[in-house]
Structure formats: structure tokens, C-alpha cells
Amino acid sequence: MNYSNINHLHLLEDRGSRELKNGEPFESTESEVEEGNLAKTLDDNTSLGSSELSGLNLPEFSRNIFDPDLEGYFDKVVRRLALNYEPAAVSFMANASAALGGAKMLRINDGWTEKGCLWIALVGKSGSGKSPLLKSCGGAFLDSIEHKWSEESKAEKIEENENFADKKRLKIDGGTIESLLEFHSHNPFGISRTADEFLSITKGLNQFKNYGNDKEILLTLWNCSSSNYPTLKSPRYIPNVFVPLSGGIQTERLKELIKQESINDGFAARILFCYLESQKPLTFEEDEKLNESAAEVGKSMLNQIMQKLIDLREIPNETHMEKSAKKFLYDVGYELDQMALREEDAIFHGLKKLKTYIYRIGLLLHYIFEEDPDNQLLSLKTAEKTKELIELFKANMFIAYGLAEESIQETCRKIILKTLQEADGPMLAKDLKRKLERRIKAKEQTKLLTELEDEGKIYKGEKDGKADTYSLAEKS
């Protein structure tokens, strides 16, 4: 099955030009697009591009989701790691999910509530900085909380022979599904599973040939419903199931994660993908100019937010939405449902799970933004920012399924064909390039258009004897 079929290459919505130049948004002019200057502008100021993603512009969102000081800290982190900005914000969300825990719920309607549980995979080549990014954007704070709890346990003189799983934990970095459940049963407000390699979470599932239901258990954990996971010695009832997952995965190993089995059982659809892309490294002089004091303000804010989540973690609460926010998020879900109807099974399942994530992300942002989130309604402003993140994850999902099936060059070619297929007649070259600029790097466009013309798949013509046009070649 071809998951990159041109009928579902909606890699990015046309949300206007949001490239960042010196930290500020700028609009590209028609002359820049036509003359190829846009490619030089982006290459000089933004991305080097990684070998796996050469030719494809990664999705972005505007720098107004979080507080400017917090975003300033994220910016410093990614500049030091020579990465794009978006994975820093997503890494923070992954760690915030672990801190929030399963006692908080968002009421959607009479029969539907959601918790802020996220399963996030950062995608990039080996050594690109996935683990340091997770650590810098909240992971180190979670480690400090675990250390604090460990010291408190020692101060309380817990017996040496006490069950190791009895100790209070926020997360575990390894182990089997059985050990995860055991830790969770002693930590009723949730236990996060983190991994340098996301695939290590699934490695060894159902390793016994004739029996074993590890994969089934893992899938039910995503649902965040109270469940029994009995052993021979205990009924082991977990009333507030809450198991966020986070880790990195190498781009070339996506096929191991997005395989037919994982599509059929819905595991792949439960994962939120976010791509890392290499940026130009800082020179010594550029590194020296980073505003450390401003970044420390942002880091302090990050720690304060994480501490707030920890402080509220064990207090059960059900959040409701402002009527305007409820309608707004309903409409976002409706759009995903409409899109899903046109897709093959793999993308259909992904979009359906993304609809659930609308409310999980919304609840998490509510607790991040509000000073007293337990006693406030989820606002329209939070709902609008939720949509920004949903658009980011949707775009990354399409890229992930595309790369799992075929080469990036083939993906870019299909984007061009899809764009021309949807056009109402021949497109002016400048209009086509403007349409593609948010998806395909400008320097790749001419090359790909020439290839497609030589192969007889598209036709290059003229309008009024002056401007070049492109259209799909007529079938003979």
C-alpha cells in the first residue's frame, strides 16, 4: 500500500509565509520566488537541511504559542544544537505531559473525557540531538524531581528490602511492559516511559511465540481508562491509567515503526511525529553573542511551569471549556473527520487519533498557560493555539508516512503533480512556485519540474506568449 499517494499529500496547509529571518516573520516577493532568491535567503538564514530531508521544507508554526521568554530559551537550545525550532516546543510538551499526570481530565461531552497523555517520537538522523533536546526542554527538571523524591525516601528510612517499584516515580527509562505496569500500580497518578530510541519501547513485545499480549496492553494504555492488569499474586487494578511515551527515532528506521502490522493494530496512528532538521552551526563569535541572561529567564519560567504541574499532579480535577472554545475545537475535529473520509486506512487512522489529540493537547496547554487551571475554563485563546500544534503534527504525520514508503525525491515529485492536478487549468510558473515554496525548497523546484517535463508527466507552455505555464500532461 502506498501511503504517499498524491491523493493525500496535504503536507502543509497554506497558512501564509512564516519563515523567520533574524527572529521576525517576513514575506517573500514574487521576484524572489521567480528569480530563485528565496532559496538563497532561506539557505543563508535558516536551514542546511539533512541528507534524509533534502528538498523538502519541514512544517513550522509561528513563534507565538508560548511566552516570548520561554520561546527565547527554546531558541537558544536549538541554536546550540543546530536544529530547527519546532522540536524544542514539542519536547517541552512531551515532558509537560509526564509532569501533569492522569488526575486531570477535560470534559468534551457527556460521555467523553480526555487526559493530557502524549506519545511523541522525534525523528532525525543519528546524533542529531534528539536526546539532548528532550533533556534540555523539561527532561532535566523531571530528573531533579525524581532525585528529590529519592532523597526523601532515604530520609524516611525506607526499608532496604522494600519492593523497588514501591518508590515514588515520574518516569522510567527502560524495562518491559510488565515492569511498566508494576511501577504504574505503585504510582497511580501516572508513569512516563522515555527512551533514547522510541523503537526500544516496542522491542521484545509478544516475544513468546504462542502467547503474550504486550502489544495489546500497550495499545490500551493509550486510552487512559481504568483497567485491571492482573498477575498470579495480585488483581493489580490501576484506576487512573496514564502512560506518556517519548523518544527519538532515526529517519531510516521509520519503516520499522510504520509497518503494516502497526498500521493494522493502530499503534502507528497513536504516535505524534516531529522532525529534526540540521541548521547551520554557530561560530564561536555567534555563540558568544547569545543572550544568556534572557535565556535563563526562559529556563526559569520552564521550571516554574513544570513545578506547577507537579504541585497540581495529585489533585483530581475535571476541566470544562468556554462555549466558544468548545465550538472551535469541535470544528477542528470536524475538518479532520472530513479529511479522513478521503484517505486510505493508514492516514484515516492517524487523522482519527489526531482528533483525540486535539483535546489532550488543549488540556495540556490549559495547564501550562493558566495560573489557576483547576478553577478556570479552557479558553478560546488556548483552543486557537491548540489548532496550531495540531496542524504541525498533521503535517509531520503525512511526511512520516511518506518517508516510510518512498524516497523524499519521489514525495516532492508527487507534491508537484498533486498541486497541478488540483489547479483549474494551466498554472503560471510564478504561481506554482509560490504554491510549492512552503513544501519544497526553491532550489529543487526547477530540477524536479524539468525532470517531470522530460518524462512527459507535465507540460510547459506559455500564456500570451510571455509567461511560462505548467499543467499535467494529457493522457494519450
C-alpha positions as MATLAB code, in Angstrom:
seq = 'MNYSNINHLHLLEDRGSRELKNGEPFESTESEVEEGNLAKTLDDNTSLGSSELSGLNLPEFSRNIFDPDLEGYFDKVVRRLALNYEPAAVSFMANASAALGGAKMLRINDGWTEKGCLWIALVGKSGSGKSPLLKSCGGAFLDSIEHKWSEESKAEKIEENENFADKKRLKIDGGTIESLLEFHSHNPFGISRTADEFLSITKGLNQFKNYGNDKEILLTLWNCSSSNYPTLKSPRYIPNVFVPLSGGIQTERLKELIKQESINDGFAARILFCYLESQKPLTFEEDEKLNESAAEVGKSMLNQIMQKLIDLREIPNETHMEKSAKKFLYDVGYELDQMALREEDAIFHGLKKLKTYIYRIGLLLHYIFEEDPDNQLLSLKTAEKTKELIELFKANMFIAYGLAEESIQETCRKIILKTLQEADGPMLAKDLKRKLERRIKAKEQTKLLTELEDEGKIYKGEKDGKADTYSLAEKS';
ca = [
       0.000    0.000    0.000;
       1.385    3.400   -0.967;
       0.912    5.861    1.901;
       2.376    8.743   -0.142;
      -0.198    8.542   -2.911;
      -0.800   12.027   -4.353;
      -4.417   11.966   -3.213;
      -3.281   12.590    0.363;
      -0.164   14.713    0.135;
      -1.615   17.526    2.242;
       1.801   18.025    3.832;
       1.160   21.625    4.800;
      -1.812   23.953    4.882;
      -1.337   27.273    3.118;
      -1.140   29.461    6.191;
       0.866   32.293    4.705;
       4.598   32.781    4.690;
       6.047   32.295    8.175;
       9.735   31.826    7.513;
      11.816   33.509   10.175;
      14.577   35.924    9.383;
      16.522   37.301   12.330;
      13.682   36.160   14.585;
      10.990   38.118   12.702;
       8.460   36.888   10.124;
       8.963   38.068    6.562;
       7.055   37.744    3.301;
       8.749   36.575    0.110;
       8.124   38.647   -3.007;
       7.195   37.317   -6.431;
      10.575   38.373   -7.762;
      12.330   36.374   -5.053;
      10.368   33.282   -5.998;
      10.810   33.733   -9.742;
      14.499   34.578   -9.641;
      15.438   31.918   -7.113;
      16.479   34.408   -4.443;
      14.138   32.830   -1.916;
      16.231   29.654   -1.867;
      19.356   31.691   -1.143;
      17.544   33.679    1.557;
      16.400   30.505    3.306;
      19.720   28.726    2.855;
      21.683   31.695    4.204;
      19.430   32.359    7.189;
      17.690   29.142    8.063;
      18.425   25.564    7.189;
      21.248   23.470    5.856;
      18.857   20.533    5.556;
      19.616   16.947    6.448;
      20.503   14.276    3.926;
      17.237   12.435    4.520;
      15.061   15.532    4.032;
      16.927   17.279    1.225;
      14.472   19.142   -0.980;
      11.546   19.222    1.447;
      10.695   22.146    3.710;
       9.613   20.963    7.144;
       6.398   22.319    8.712;
       6.656   25.266   11.052;
       4.403   27.178   13.382;
       4.552   30.795   14.450;
       6.555   31.840   17.485;
       3.530   32.919   19.490;
       2.379   29.660   21.059;
       4.253   30.125   24.332;
       5.520   33.080   26.359;
       8.260   35.026   24.492;
      10.780   34.358   27.296;
      10.111   30.623   27.127;
      10.394   30.645   23.354;
      13.641   32.580   23.717;
      15.016   29.741   25.817;
      13.874   27.159   23.249;
      15.587   29.224   20.560;
      18.878   29.236   22.463;
      18.702   25.470   22.971;
      18.103   24.684   19.302;
      20.699   27.172   18.094;
      23.300   25.498   20.292;
      22.231   22.104   18.944;
      21.989   23.472   15.368;
      18.375   22.337   14.955;
      15.043   23.764   13.841;
      12.808   25.349   16.478;
       9.670   23.186   16.456;
      11.138   20.035   18.106;
      12.101   22.083   21.179;
       8.491   23.130   21.777;
       7.309   19.557   21.133;
       9.918   18.163   23.546;
       8.631   20.528   26.206;
       5.087   19.298   25.578;
       6.249   15.682   25.982;
       7.836   16.439   29.346;
       4.891   18.567   30.469;
       2.608   15.621   29.720;
       4.712   13.435   32.020;
       4.551   16.061   34.773;
       0.789   16.684   34.538;
      -0.261   13.133   35.324;
      -3.561   11.336   34.995;
      -5.673   13.065   37.658;
      -6.598   15.879   35.248;
      -9.343   15.459   32.654;
     -11.044   17.608   30.038;
     -14.789   17.198   29.614;
     -15.740   17.139   25.912;
     -19.334   15.917   26.230;
     -21.471   13.735   28.476;
     -19.700   10.527   27.517;
     -16.222   11.733   26.599;
     -13.274   12.962   28.652;
      -9.574   13.081   27.800;
      -6.317   13.322   29.739;
      -3.139   15.095   28.644;
      -1.290   11.933   27.615;
       1.007   12.292   24.572;
       3.041    9.715   22.644;
       5.788   11.635   20.851;
       8.591   10.484   18.539;
      11.305   12.937   17.467;
      12.549   11.927   14.023;
      16.081   12.667   12.862;
      19.340   11.134   11.840;
      21.628    9.562   14.416;
      23.471   12.132   16.511;
      21.168   14.989   15.535;
      20.412   15.886   19.154;
      17.105   14.193   19.922;
      18.029   13.098   23.449;
      19.774   16.361   24.491;
      16.735   18.263   23.236;
      14.320   16.256   25.385;
      16.640   16.682   28.352;
      17.021   20.462   27.913;
      13.303   21.124   27.416;
      11.977   19.770   30.694;
      13.622   16.355   30.972;
      16.327   17.610   33.323;
      13.640   19.059   35.587;
      11.850   15.708   35.736;
      15.173   14.104   36.679;
      15.597   16.617   39.507;
      12.128   15.802   40.858;
      12.912   12.087   40.793;
      16.174   12.747   42.642;
      14.318   14.821   45.228;
      11.769   12.060   45.791;
      14.565    9.521   46.087;
      16.297   11.594   48.760;
      13.027   11.997   50.640;
      12.600    8.215   50.598;
      16.042    7.801   52.114;
      15.230   10.390   54.770;
      12.124    8.408   55.674;
      14.392    5.352   56.140;
      12.512    3.099   53.747;
      13.495   -0.489   54.341;
      16.233   -1.850   52.102;
      14.177   -4.903   51.210;
      11.151   -2.880   50.111;
       9.899   -3.530   46.573;
      11.835   -1.197   44.265;
       8.622   -0.398   42.367;
       7.060    0.950   45.574;
       9.199    4.081   45.376;
       7.558    7.215   44.041;
       8.423    7.768   40.392;
       7.582   10.073   37.495;
       9.157    8.042   34.725;
      11.179    5.013   33.794;
      13.785    4.834   31.034;
      13.627    1.124   30.260;
      12.131   -2.223   31.165;
       9.348   -4.481   29.946;
       5.613   -3.861   29.713;
       5.255   -5.937   32.897;
       7.692   -3.725   34.814;
       5.940   -0.624   33.446;
       2.618   -1.867   34.800;
       4.186   -2.732   38.141;
       5.644    0.752   38.506;
       2.331    2.288   37.450;
       0.387    0.281   40.032;
       2.544    1.899   42.736;
       2.363    5.338   41.087;
      -1.368    5.810   40.494;
      -1.070    9.319   39.015;
       0.940    8.091   36.054;
       4.327    6.829   34.936;
       6.071    8.102   31.816;
       8.196    5.859   29.596;
      11.113    7.629   27.939;
      13.688    6.206   25.560;
      16.648    7.401   23.509;
      15.280    5.108   20.791;
      11.498    5.004   20.515;
      11.705    1.537   18.965;
      13.134    0.179   22.212;
       9.668    0.692   23.718;
       8.220   -1.868   21.320;
      11.234   -4.163   21.125;
      10.518   -7.556   22.644;
       6.736   -7.170   22.681;
       4.960  -10.529   22.491;
       8.314  -12.281   22.367;
       6.761  -15.629   23.230;
       5.567  -17.316   20.041;
       2.351  -18.846   21.282;
       1.187  -16.353   23.847;
       1.693  -12.851   25.183;
      -0.425   -9.731   24.889;
       2.155   -6.973   25.474;
       1.174   -5.074   22.315;
      -2.499   -5.219   23.231;
      -1.710   -3.878   26.713;
       0.399   -1.068   25.272;
      -2.457   -0.055   22.978;
      -4.943    0.011   25.866;
      -2.582    2.196   27.909;
      -3.001    4.946   25.306;
      -6.740    5.012   26.025;
      -6.086    6.186   29.612;
      -9.004    4.151   31.006;
      -9.046    2.426   34.376;
      -8.084   -1.223   33.896;
      -7.147   -4.483   35.559;
      -3.726   -5.900   34.714;
      -3.721   -8.964   36.992;
      -0.771  -11.128   37.965;
      -0.811  -14.527   39.656;
      -0.388  -12.773   43.001;
      -2.477   -9.619   42.615;
      -5.521   -8.243   40.725;
      -3.447   -5.098   40.076;
      -6.175   -2.563   39.341;
      -4.977    0.825   38.015;
      -7.740    3.444   38.418;
      -6.040    6.309   36.542;
      -4.098    4.828   33.640;
      -1.664    7.434   32.339;
       1.480    6.444   30.420;
       3.030    9.134   28.185;
       5.738    7.900   25.795;
       8.584    9.926   24.303;
      11.820    9.244   22.481;
      13.729    9.584   19.256;
      13.809    7.521   16.102;
      16.225    7.593   13.184;
      14.635    8.587    9.901;
      15.888    5.475    8.138;
      14.205    3.281   10.768;
      10.713    4.734   10.309;
       9.718    1.690    8.264;
      10.259   -0.451   11.359;
       7.739    1.672   13.254;
       5.265    2.431   10.476;
       4.831   -1.101    9.164;
       1.670   -2.860    8.101;
       1.227   -4.610   11.456;
       1.440   -1.301   13.343;
      -0.996    0.277   10.896;
      -3.492   -2.557   11.251;
      -3.486   -2.520   15.069;
      -3.454    1.292   15.294;
      -0.127    1.625   17.110;
       1.471    3.891   14.483;
      -1.616    6.123   14.438;
      -1.186    6.851   18.146;
       2.233    8.457   17.667;
       2.802   12.180   17.168;
       5.846   12.712   14.937;
       8.114   15.751   14.869;
      11.088   16.124   12.549;
      14.507   17.498   13.413;
      16.409   19.301   10.684;
      20.042   20.338   10.875;
      20.763   24.069   10.853;
      23.996   25.954   10.359;
      26.143   25.569   13.489;
      27.062   28.683   15.423;
      30.516   30.140   15.094;
      32.379   30.907   18.316;
      31.518   34.593   17.903;
      27.823   33.832   17.339;
      27.743   31.564   20.360;
      29.303   34.295   22.488;
      26.553   36.712   21.415;
      23.724   34.504   22.679;
      21.821   36.347   25.368;
      22.431   34.033   28.321;
      20.620   36.196   30.846;
      17.458   36.318   28.714;
      17.660   32.555   28.155;
      17.958   31.981   31.903;
      14.690   33.887   32.373;
      13.055   31.477   29.942;
      14.602   28.437   31.602;
      13.363   29.655   34.972;
       9.879   30.041   33.504;
      10.049   26.477   32.138;
      10.967   25.160   35.584;
       8.174   27.164   37.211;
       5.617   25.716   34.791;
       6.879   22.191   35.365;
       6.801   22.717   39.143;
       3.209   23.976   38.907;
       2.239   20.789   37.070;
       3.973   18.651   39.687;
       2.277   20.555   42.534;
      -1.168   20.002   40.964;
      -0.459   16.454   39.821;
      -2.216   14.575   42.620;
      -5.326   16.771   42.803;
      -8.175   15.269   40.722;
      -9.928   17.808   38.509;
     -12.250   17.946   35.523;
     -11.813   20.985   33.275;
     -14.628   22.367   31.131;
     -14.422   24.635   28.080;
     -15.741   28.056   27.230;
     -18.558   27.660   24.700;
     -16.536   29.454   22.016;
     -13.527   27.199   22.682;
     -15.697   24.094   22.574;
     -17.128   25.055   19.176;
     -13.701   25.996   17.832;
     -12.147   22.648   18.766;
     -15.215   20.778   17.501;
     -14.708   22.442   14.119;
     -11.028   21.447   14.103;
     -12.087   17.847   14.705;
     -14.773   18.081   12.026;
     -12.149   19.143    9.472;
     -10.014   16.127   10.383;
     -13.026   13.818   10.065;
     -13.812   15.225    6.624;
     -10.224   14.752    5.506;
     -10.127   11.202    6.889;
     -13.052   10.163    4.685;
     -10.880   10.723    1.599;
      -7.871    8.755    2.839;
      -6.552    5.220    2.789;
      -6.551    3.227    6.030;
      -3.142    4.332    7.334;
      -3.870    8.066    7.149;
      -7.510    7.543    8.101;
      -6.478    6.004   11.428;
      -3.861    8.694   12.017;
      -6.341   11.523   11.494;
      -8.886    9.876   13.785;
      -6.310    9.619   16.582;
      -5.223   13.202   15.892;
      -8.811   14.246   16.607;
      -8.417   12.765   20.089;
      -5.130   14.627   20.483;
      -6.971   17.929   19.919;
      -8.373   17.655   23.430;
      -5.286   16.127   25.031;
      -3.108   18.939   23.725;
      -5.747   21.523   24.623;
      -5.873   20.309   28.226;
      -2.084   20.313   28.479;
      -1.821   23.856   27.109;
      -4.540   24.950   29.533;
      -2.437   23.770   32.471;
       0.697   25.323   31.007;
      -0.868   28.741   30.368;
      -3.243   29.371   33.267;
      -2.165   30.439   36.747;
      -5.079   28.603   38.386;
      -6.022   25.968   35.783;
      -8.085   23.811   38.150;
     -10.574   26.655   38.576;
     -10.679   28.124   35.071;
     -12.375   27.179   31.824;
     -10.308   26.264   28.779;
     -10.301   29.490   26.764;
     -10.747   30.268   23.086;
      -7.167   31.577   23.014;
      -5.894   28.211   24.218;
      -8.091   26.456   21.652;
      -6.616   28.556   18.844;
      -3.091   27.683   19.921;
      -4.093   24.045   20.119;
      -5.010   24.145   16.435;
      -1.503   25.430   15.585;
       0.037   22.364   17.197;
      -2.485   20.013   15.581;
      -1.565   21.440   12.166;
       2.115   20.847   12.943;
       1.548   17.224   13.953;
      -0.740   16.613   10.969;
       1.918   17.835    8.546;
       4.609   15.762   10.257;
       2.342   12.706   10.114;
       1.989   12.926    6.340;
       5.746   13.321    5.958;
       6.389   10.337    8.236;
       4.081    8.038    6.279;
       5.559    9.305    3.032;
       9.165    8.688    4.052;
       8.300    5.263    5.420;
       7.103    4.259    1.969;
       9.360    6.016   -0.536;
      12.229    8.419   -1.150;
      11.955   12.106   -0.353;
      12.507   12.995   -4.019;
       9.520   10.883   -5.030;
       7.469   12.582   -2.313;
       8.395   16.017   -3.710;
       7.517   14.940   -7.247;
       4.094   13.811   -6.099;
       3.516   17.121   -4.321;
       4.066   18.899   -7.659;
       1.748   16.520   -9.516;
      -0.919   16.868   -6.836;
      -0.705   20.686   -6.984;
      -1.147   20.695  -10.770;
      -3.934   18.119  -10.519;
      -5.906   20.429   -8.224;
      -5.336   23.517  -10.398;
      -8.128   24.905  -12.553;
      -6.203   24.715  -15.816;
      -2.545   25.604  -16.531;
      -0.735   27.386  -13.693;
       1.578   30.319  -14.183;
       5.115   29.296  -13.253;
       5.323   32.023  -10.605;
       2.022   30.890   -9.036;
       3.141   27.258   -8.982;
       6.447   28.150   -7.335;
       4.680   30.296   -4.764;
       2.317   27.406   -4.030;
       5.257   24.997   -3.631;
       7.612   27.234   -1.664;
       6.275   26.154    1.730;
       6.676   22.492    0.803;
       9.674   22.118   -1.485;
      12.886   24.085   -1.272;
      13.084   26.574   -4.111;
      16.410   25.282   -5.411;
      14.805   21.847   -6.001;
      11.760   23.093   -7.863;
      13.358   23.817  -11.244;
      15.185   20.496  -11.251;
      12.052   18.490  -10.457;
       9.890   20.408  -12.937;
      12.435   19.751  -15.675;
      12.553   16.051  -14.831;
       8.771   15.733  -14.886;
       8.599   17.607  -18.208;
      11.268   15.358  -19.756;
       9.330   12.289  -18.567;
       6.175   13.579  -20.236;
       4.246   13.858  -16.969;
       3.774   17.628  -17.127;
       3.560   20.138  -19.973;
       5.305   23.509  -20.080;
       3.529   26.152  -22.126;
       3.094   29.893  -22.408;
       0.389   32.422  -21.652;
       0.016   35.300  -24.099;
       3.433   34.408  -25.480;
       5.121   35.782  -22.365;
       4.729   33.918  -19.071;
       5.551   30.232  -18.629;
       2.787   27.899  -17.502;
       2.695   24.303  -16.242;
      -0.054   21.687  -16.415;
      -0.447   17.933  -16.202;
       0.309   16.247  -19.493;
      -2.755   14.888  -21.273;
      -3.064   11.115  -21.219;
      -2.666    9.573  -24.646;
];
